Tab-separated table of C-alpha atoms and ligand atoms in Angstrom:
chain	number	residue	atom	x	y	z
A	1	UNK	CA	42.217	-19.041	44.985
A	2	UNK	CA	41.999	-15.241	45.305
A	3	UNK	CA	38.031	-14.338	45.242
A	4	UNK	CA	39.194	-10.810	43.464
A	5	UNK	CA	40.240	-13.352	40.573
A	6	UNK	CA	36.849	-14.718	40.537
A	7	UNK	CA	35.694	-11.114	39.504
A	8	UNK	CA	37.133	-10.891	35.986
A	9	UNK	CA	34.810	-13.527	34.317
A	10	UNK	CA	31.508	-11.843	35.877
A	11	UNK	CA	28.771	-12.246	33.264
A	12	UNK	CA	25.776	-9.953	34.292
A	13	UNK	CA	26.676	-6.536	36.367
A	14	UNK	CA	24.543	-4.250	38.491
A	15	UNK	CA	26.651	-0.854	39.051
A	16	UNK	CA	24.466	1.514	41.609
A	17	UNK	CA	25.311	4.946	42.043
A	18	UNK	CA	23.930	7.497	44.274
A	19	UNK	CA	23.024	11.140	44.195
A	20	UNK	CA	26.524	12.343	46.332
A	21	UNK	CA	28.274	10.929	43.544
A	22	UNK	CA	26.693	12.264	40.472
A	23	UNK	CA	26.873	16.098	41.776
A	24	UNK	CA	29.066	18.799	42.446
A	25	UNK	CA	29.063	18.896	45.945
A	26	UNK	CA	29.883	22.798	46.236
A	27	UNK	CA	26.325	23.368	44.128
A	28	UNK	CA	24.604	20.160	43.675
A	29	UNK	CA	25.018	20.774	39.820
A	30	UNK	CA	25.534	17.603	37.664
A	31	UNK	CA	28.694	16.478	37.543
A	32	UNK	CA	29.271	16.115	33.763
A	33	UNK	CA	32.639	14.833	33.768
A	34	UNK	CA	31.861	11.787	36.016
A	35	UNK	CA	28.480	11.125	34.222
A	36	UNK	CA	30.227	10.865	30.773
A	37	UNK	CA	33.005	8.423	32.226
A	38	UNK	CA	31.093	6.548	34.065
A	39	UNK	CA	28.810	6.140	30.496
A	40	UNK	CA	32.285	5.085	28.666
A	41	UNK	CA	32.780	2.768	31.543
A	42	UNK	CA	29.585	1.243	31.610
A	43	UNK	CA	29.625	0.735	27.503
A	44	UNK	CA	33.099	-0.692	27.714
A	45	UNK	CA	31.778	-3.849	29.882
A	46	UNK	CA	29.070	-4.009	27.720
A	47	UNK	CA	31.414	-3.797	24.692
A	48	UNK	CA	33.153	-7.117	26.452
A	49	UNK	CA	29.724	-8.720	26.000
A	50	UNK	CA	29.026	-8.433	29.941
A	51	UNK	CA	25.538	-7.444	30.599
A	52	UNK	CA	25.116	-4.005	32.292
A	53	UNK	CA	22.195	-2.530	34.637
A	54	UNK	CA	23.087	0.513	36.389
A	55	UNK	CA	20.889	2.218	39.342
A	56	UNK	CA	20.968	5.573	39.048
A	57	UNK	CA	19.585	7.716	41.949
A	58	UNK	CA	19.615	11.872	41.518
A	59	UNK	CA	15.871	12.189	40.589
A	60	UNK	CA	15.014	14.705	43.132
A	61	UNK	CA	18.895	16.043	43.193
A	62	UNK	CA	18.406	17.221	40.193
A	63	UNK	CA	15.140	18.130	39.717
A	64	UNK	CA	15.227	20.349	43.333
A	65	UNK	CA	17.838	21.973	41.103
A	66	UNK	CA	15.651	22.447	37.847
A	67	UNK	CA	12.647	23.655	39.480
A	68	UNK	CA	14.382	26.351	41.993
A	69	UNK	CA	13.593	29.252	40.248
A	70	UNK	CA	9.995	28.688	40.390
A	71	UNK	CA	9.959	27.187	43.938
A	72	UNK	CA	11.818	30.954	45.243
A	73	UNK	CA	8.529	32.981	43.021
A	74	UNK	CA	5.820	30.661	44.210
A	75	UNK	CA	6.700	30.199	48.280
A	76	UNK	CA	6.222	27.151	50.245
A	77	UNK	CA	5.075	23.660	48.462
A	78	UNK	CA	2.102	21.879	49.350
A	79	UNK	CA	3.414	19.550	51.345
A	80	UNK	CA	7.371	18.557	51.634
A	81	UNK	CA	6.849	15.158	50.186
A	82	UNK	CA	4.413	16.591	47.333
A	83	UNK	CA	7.507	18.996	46.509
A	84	UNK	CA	9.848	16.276	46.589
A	85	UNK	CA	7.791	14.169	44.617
A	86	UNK	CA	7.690	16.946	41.764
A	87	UNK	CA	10.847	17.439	42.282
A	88	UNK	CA	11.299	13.602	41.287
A	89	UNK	CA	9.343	14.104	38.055
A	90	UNK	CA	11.051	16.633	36.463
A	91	UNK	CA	14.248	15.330	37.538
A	92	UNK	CA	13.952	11.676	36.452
A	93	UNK	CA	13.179	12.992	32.803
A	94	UNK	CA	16.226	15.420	33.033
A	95	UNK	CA	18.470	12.503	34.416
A	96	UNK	CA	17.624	10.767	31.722
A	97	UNK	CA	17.748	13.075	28.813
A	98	UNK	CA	21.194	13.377	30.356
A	99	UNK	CA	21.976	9.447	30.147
A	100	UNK	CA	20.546	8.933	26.964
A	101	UNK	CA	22.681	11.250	24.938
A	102	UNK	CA	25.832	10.254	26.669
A	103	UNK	CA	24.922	6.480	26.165
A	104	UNK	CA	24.393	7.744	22.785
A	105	UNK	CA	27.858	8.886	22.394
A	106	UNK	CA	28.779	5.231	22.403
A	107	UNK	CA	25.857	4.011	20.275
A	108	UNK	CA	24.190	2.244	23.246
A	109	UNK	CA	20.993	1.912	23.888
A	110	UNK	CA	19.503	2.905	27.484
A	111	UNK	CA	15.553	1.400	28.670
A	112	UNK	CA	14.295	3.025	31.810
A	113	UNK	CA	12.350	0.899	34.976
A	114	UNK	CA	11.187	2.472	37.680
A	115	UNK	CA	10.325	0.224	40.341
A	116	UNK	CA	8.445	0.210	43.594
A	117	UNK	CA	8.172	-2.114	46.233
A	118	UNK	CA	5.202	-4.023	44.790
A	119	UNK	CA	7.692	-4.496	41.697
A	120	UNK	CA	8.735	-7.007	43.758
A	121	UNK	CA	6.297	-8.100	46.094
A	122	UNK	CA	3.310	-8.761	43.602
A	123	UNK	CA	4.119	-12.169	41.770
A	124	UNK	CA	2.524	-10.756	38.800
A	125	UNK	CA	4.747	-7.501	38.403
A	126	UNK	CA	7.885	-9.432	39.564
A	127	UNK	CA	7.359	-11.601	36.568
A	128	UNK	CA	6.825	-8.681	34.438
A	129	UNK	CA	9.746	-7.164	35.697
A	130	UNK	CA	11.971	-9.975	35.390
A	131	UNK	CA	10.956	-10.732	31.859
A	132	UNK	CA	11.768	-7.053	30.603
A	133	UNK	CA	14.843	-7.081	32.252
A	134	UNK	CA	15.975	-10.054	30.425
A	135	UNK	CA	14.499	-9.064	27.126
A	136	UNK	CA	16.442	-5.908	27.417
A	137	UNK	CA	19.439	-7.669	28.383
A	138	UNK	CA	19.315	-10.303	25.498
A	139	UNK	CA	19.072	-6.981	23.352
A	140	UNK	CA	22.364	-5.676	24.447
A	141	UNK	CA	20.335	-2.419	26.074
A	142	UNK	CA	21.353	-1.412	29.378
A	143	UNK	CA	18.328	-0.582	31.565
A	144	UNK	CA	18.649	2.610	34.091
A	145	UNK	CA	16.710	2.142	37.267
A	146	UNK	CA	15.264	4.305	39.502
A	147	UNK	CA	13.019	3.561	42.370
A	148	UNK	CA	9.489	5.572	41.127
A	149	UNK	CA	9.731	8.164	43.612
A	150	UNK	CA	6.340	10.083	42.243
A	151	UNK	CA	4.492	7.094	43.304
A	152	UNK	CA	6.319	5.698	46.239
A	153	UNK	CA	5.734	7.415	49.359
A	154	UNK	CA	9.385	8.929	50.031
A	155	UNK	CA	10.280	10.309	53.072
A	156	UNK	CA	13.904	12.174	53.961
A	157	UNK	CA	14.716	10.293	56.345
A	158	UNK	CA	12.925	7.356	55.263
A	159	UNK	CA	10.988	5.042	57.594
A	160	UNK	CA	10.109	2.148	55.590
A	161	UNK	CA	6.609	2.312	56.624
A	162	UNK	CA	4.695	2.466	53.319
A	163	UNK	CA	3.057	0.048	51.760
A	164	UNK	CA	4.747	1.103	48.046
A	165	UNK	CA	8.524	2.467	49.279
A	166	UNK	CA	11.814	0.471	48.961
A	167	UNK	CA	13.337	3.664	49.843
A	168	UNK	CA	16.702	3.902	49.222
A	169	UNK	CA	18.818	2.734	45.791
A	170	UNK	CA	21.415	0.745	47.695
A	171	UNK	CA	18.656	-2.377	48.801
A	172	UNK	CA	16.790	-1.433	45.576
A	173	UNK	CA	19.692	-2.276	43.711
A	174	UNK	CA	20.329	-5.207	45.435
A	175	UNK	CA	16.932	-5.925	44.906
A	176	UNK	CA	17.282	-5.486	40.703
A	177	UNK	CA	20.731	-8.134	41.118
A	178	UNK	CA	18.008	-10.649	42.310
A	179	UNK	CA	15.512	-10.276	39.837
A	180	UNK	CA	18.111	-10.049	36.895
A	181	UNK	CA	20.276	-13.104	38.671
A	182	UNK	CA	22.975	-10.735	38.315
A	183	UNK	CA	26.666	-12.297	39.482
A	184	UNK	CA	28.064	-9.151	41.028
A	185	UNK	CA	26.495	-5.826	42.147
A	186	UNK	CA	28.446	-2.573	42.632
A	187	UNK	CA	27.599	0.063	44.684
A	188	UNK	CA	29.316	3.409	44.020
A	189	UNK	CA	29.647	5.450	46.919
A	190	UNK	CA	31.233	8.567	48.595
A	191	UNK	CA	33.071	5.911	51.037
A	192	UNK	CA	35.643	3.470	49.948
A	193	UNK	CA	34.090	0.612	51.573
A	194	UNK	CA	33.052	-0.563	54.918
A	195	UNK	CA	35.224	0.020	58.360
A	196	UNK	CA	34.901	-1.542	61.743
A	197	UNK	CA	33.567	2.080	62.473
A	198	UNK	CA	32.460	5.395	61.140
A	199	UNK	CA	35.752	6.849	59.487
A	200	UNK	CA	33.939	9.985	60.154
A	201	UNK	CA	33.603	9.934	64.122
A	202	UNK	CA	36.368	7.420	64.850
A	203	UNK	CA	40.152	8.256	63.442
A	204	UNK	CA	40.910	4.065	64.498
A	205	UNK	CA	38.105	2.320	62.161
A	206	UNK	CA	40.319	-0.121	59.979
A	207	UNK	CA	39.626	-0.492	56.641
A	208	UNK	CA	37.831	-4.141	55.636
A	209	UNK	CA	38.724	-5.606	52.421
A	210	UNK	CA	36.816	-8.196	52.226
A	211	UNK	CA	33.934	-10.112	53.962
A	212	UNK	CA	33.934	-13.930	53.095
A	213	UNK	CA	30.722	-14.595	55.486
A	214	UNK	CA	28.202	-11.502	56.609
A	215	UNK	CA	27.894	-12.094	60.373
A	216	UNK	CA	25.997	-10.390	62.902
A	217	UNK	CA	29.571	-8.532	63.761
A	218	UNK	CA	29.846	-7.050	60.331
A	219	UNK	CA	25.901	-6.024	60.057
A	220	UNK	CA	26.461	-4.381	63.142
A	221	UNK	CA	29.168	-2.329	61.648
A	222	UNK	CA	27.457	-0.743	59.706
A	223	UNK	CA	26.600	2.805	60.802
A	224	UNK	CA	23.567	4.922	59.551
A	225	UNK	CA	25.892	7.903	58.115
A	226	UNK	CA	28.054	8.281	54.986
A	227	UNK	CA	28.873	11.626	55.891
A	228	UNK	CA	26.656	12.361	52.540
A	229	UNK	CA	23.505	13.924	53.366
A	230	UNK	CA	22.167	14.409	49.316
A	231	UNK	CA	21.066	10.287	48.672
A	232	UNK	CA	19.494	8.338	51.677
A	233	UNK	CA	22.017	5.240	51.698
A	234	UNK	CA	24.274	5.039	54.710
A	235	UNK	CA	26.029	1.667	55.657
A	236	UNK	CA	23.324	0.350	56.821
A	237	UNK	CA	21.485	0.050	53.890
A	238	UNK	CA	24.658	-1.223	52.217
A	239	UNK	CA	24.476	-4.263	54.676
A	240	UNK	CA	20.784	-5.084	53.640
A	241	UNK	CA	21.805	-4.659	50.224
A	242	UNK	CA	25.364	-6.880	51.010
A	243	UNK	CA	22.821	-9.869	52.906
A	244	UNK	CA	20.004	-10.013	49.373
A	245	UNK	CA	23.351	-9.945	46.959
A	246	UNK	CA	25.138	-12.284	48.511
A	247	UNK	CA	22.119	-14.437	49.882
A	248	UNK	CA	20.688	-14.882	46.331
A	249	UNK	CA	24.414	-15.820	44.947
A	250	UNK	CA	26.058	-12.529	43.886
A	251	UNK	CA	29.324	-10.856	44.839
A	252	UNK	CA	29.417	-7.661	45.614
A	253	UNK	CA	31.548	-4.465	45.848
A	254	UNK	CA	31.475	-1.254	47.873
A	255	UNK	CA	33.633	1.168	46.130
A	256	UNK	CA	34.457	4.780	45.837
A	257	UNK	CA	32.854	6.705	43.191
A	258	UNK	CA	35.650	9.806	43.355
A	259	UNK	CA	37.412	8.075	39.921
A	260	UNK	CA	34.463	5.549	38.213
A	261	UNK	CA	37.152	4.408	36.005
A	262	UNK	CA	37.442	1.988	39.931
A	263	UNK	CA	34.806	-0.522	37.718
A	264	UNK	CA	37.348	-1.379	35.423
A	265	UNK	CA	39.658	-2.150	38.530
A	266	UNK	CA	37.482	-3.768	40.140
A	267	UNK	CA	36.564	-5.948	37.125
A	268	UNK	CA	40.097	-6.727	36.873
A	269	UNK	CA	40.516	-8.586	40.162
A	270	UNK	CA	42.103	-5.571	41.689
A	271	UNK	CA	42.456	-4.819	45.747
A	272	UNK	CA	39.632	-1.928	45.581
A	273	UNK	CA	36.776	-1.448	47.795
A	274	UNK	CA	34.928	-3.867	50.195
A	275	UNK	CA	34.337	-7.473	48.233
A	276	UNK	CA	31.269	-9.130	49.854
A	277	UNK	CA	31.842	-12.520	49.046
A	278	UNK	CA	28.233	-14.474	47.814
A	279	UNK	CA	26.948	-17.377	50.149
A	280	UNK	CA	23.879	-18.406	48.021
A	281	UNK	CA	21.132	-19.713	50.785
A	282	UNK	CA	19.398	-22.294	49.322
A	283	UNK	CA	15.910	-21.199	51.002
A	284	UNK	CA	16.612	-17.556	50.685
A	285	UNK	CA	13.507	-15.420	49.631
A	286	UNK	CA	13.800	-12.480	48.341
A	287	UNK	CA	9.644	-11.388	48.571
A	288	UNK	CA	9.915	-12.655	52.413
A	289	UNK	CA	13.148	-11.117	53.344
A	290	UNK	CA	12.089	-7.586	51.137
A	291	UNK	CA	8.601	-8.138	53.471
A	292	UNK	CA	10.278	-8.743	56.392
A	293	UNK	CA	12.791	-5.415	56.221
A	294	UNK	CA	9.699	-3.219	56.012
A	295	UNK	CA	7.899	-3.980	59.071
A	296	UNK	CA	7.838	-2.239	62.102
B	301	LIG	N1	15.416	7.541	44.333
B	301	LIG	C1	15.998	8.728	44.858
B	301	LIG	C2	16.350	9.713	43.748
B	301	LIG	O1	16.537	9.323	42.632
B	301	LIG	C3	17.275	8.474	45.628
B	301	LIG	C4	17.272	7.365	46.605
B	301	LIG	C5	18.664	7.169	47.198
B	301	LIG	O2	19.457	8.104	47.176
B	301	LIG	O3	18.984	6.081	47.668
B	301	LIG	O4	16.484	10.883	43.962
């Protein structure tokens, strides 16, 4: 049987979607348009009684762009990461002020979580987590989550060396799937899935459609650029994300983010993006594998 078939009767969805996607890339100004559709979206699969989570980077995007004003009176921050950091408090509360009144639009209720790594780490705050999640799920709500970048020490270009960081939405989101036991998780990109290569440096990379098994071969395709430099995702990211999905016994798609209306494709068992195909491992921990990622 066709695995795309499979994805129509999906019960419990993570969509992720990164800062490229939700601005104008000409001024790094919300993109309204795609925002509201990909609200409409979202509510629609919740309408069909799927459960929805969606990961929603953009905190600093958009509060760099809020606070600019004051940043060009003032002069230099503190320190980079302090200004990103404040940057990621005002911008969280914008983004969401934003998500809540187009949610609103459909009568749908939005929760925010902001997670860091000891969200999943600590047994006691997994269990937390896990139990609001699926509170708020049996409530028909659909939870927005962030990683809590105020808190988490967040660096650029991230080295996962901090005790509190996931550091980038793609293996956070991947992360969220396993708490929430999602069946598929959808990452929403400026790419349209995975190649042999980077589409951006080599004209030949071929376009993958779907990976029934994650090998070494296809972690190893996957390069450290989108071409994007506003989120901090890059394919290789994608693949840590593509190995907890699929380990823990989700699906999951890589998809192109230029028309978000692509859920509703995808959802229909339609050719689109890269399908990651799950391989549950029996002994697969998620606190030992999230551990493991972070060391150095
Ligand atoms: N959490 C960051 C933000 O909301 C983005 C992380 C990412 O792009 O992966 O700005």
């Amino acid at each position: 049987m066709n695995h795309r078939e499979l994805l129509k009767d999906k019960k419990r969805i993570v969509v992720k979607i990164g800062s490229s996607s939700l601005q104008h890339a000409q001024t790094g100004d919300l993109d309204y348009i795609k925002l509201e559709k990909l609200a409409r979206e979202l509510c629609d699969i919740r309408n069909q009684g799927k459960d929805v989570v969606l990961v929603s980077s953009g905190a600093i995007a958009v509060g760099k762009k809020a606070v600019n004003p004051y940043t060009e009176m003032e002069g230099k921050p503190v320190t980079p990461l302090a200004f990103k950091q404040a940057c990621a408090a005002v911008g969280q509360a914008r983004l969401m002020m934003t998500y809540q009144k187009l949610f609103a639009e459909y009568n749908q209720i939005v929760a925010q979580i902001l997670m860091t790594k000891n969200t999943v780490v600590d047994d006691m705050n997994r269990f937390n987590a896990h139990n609001t999640f699926t509170e708020l799920l049996k409530m028909g709500i659909i939870p927005i989550v962030n990683e809590n970048d105020t808190i988490a020490s967040y660096e650029i270009n991230y080295e996962k060396d901090s005790d509190t960081l996931i550091g980038d939405n793609d293996t956070l989101s991947a992360i969220v799937a396993a708490l929430v036991e999602a069946d598929l998780l959808i990452l929403l990109s400026d790419i349209d899935g995975l190649y042999t290569d980077d589409p951006h440096a080599n004209p030949n990379a071929e376009f993958i459609s779907e990976v029934e098994k994650l090998t070494e071969e296809y972690l190893n395709m996957g390069k450290a650029s989108t071409g994007s430099n506003v989120g901090t995702g890059g394919m290789n990211t994608k693949m840590a994300a593509a190995r907890i999905a699929t380990g823990m016994g989700a699906d999951m798609v890589i998809a192109n983010s230029r028309d978000v209306g692509i859920l509703h494709r995808i959802l229909d068992g339609r050719q689109e993006g890269t399908l990651f195909a799950a391989n549950r491992e029996e002994n697969f921990d998620l606190k030992e594998f999230v551990n493991s990622i972070y060391k150095h």
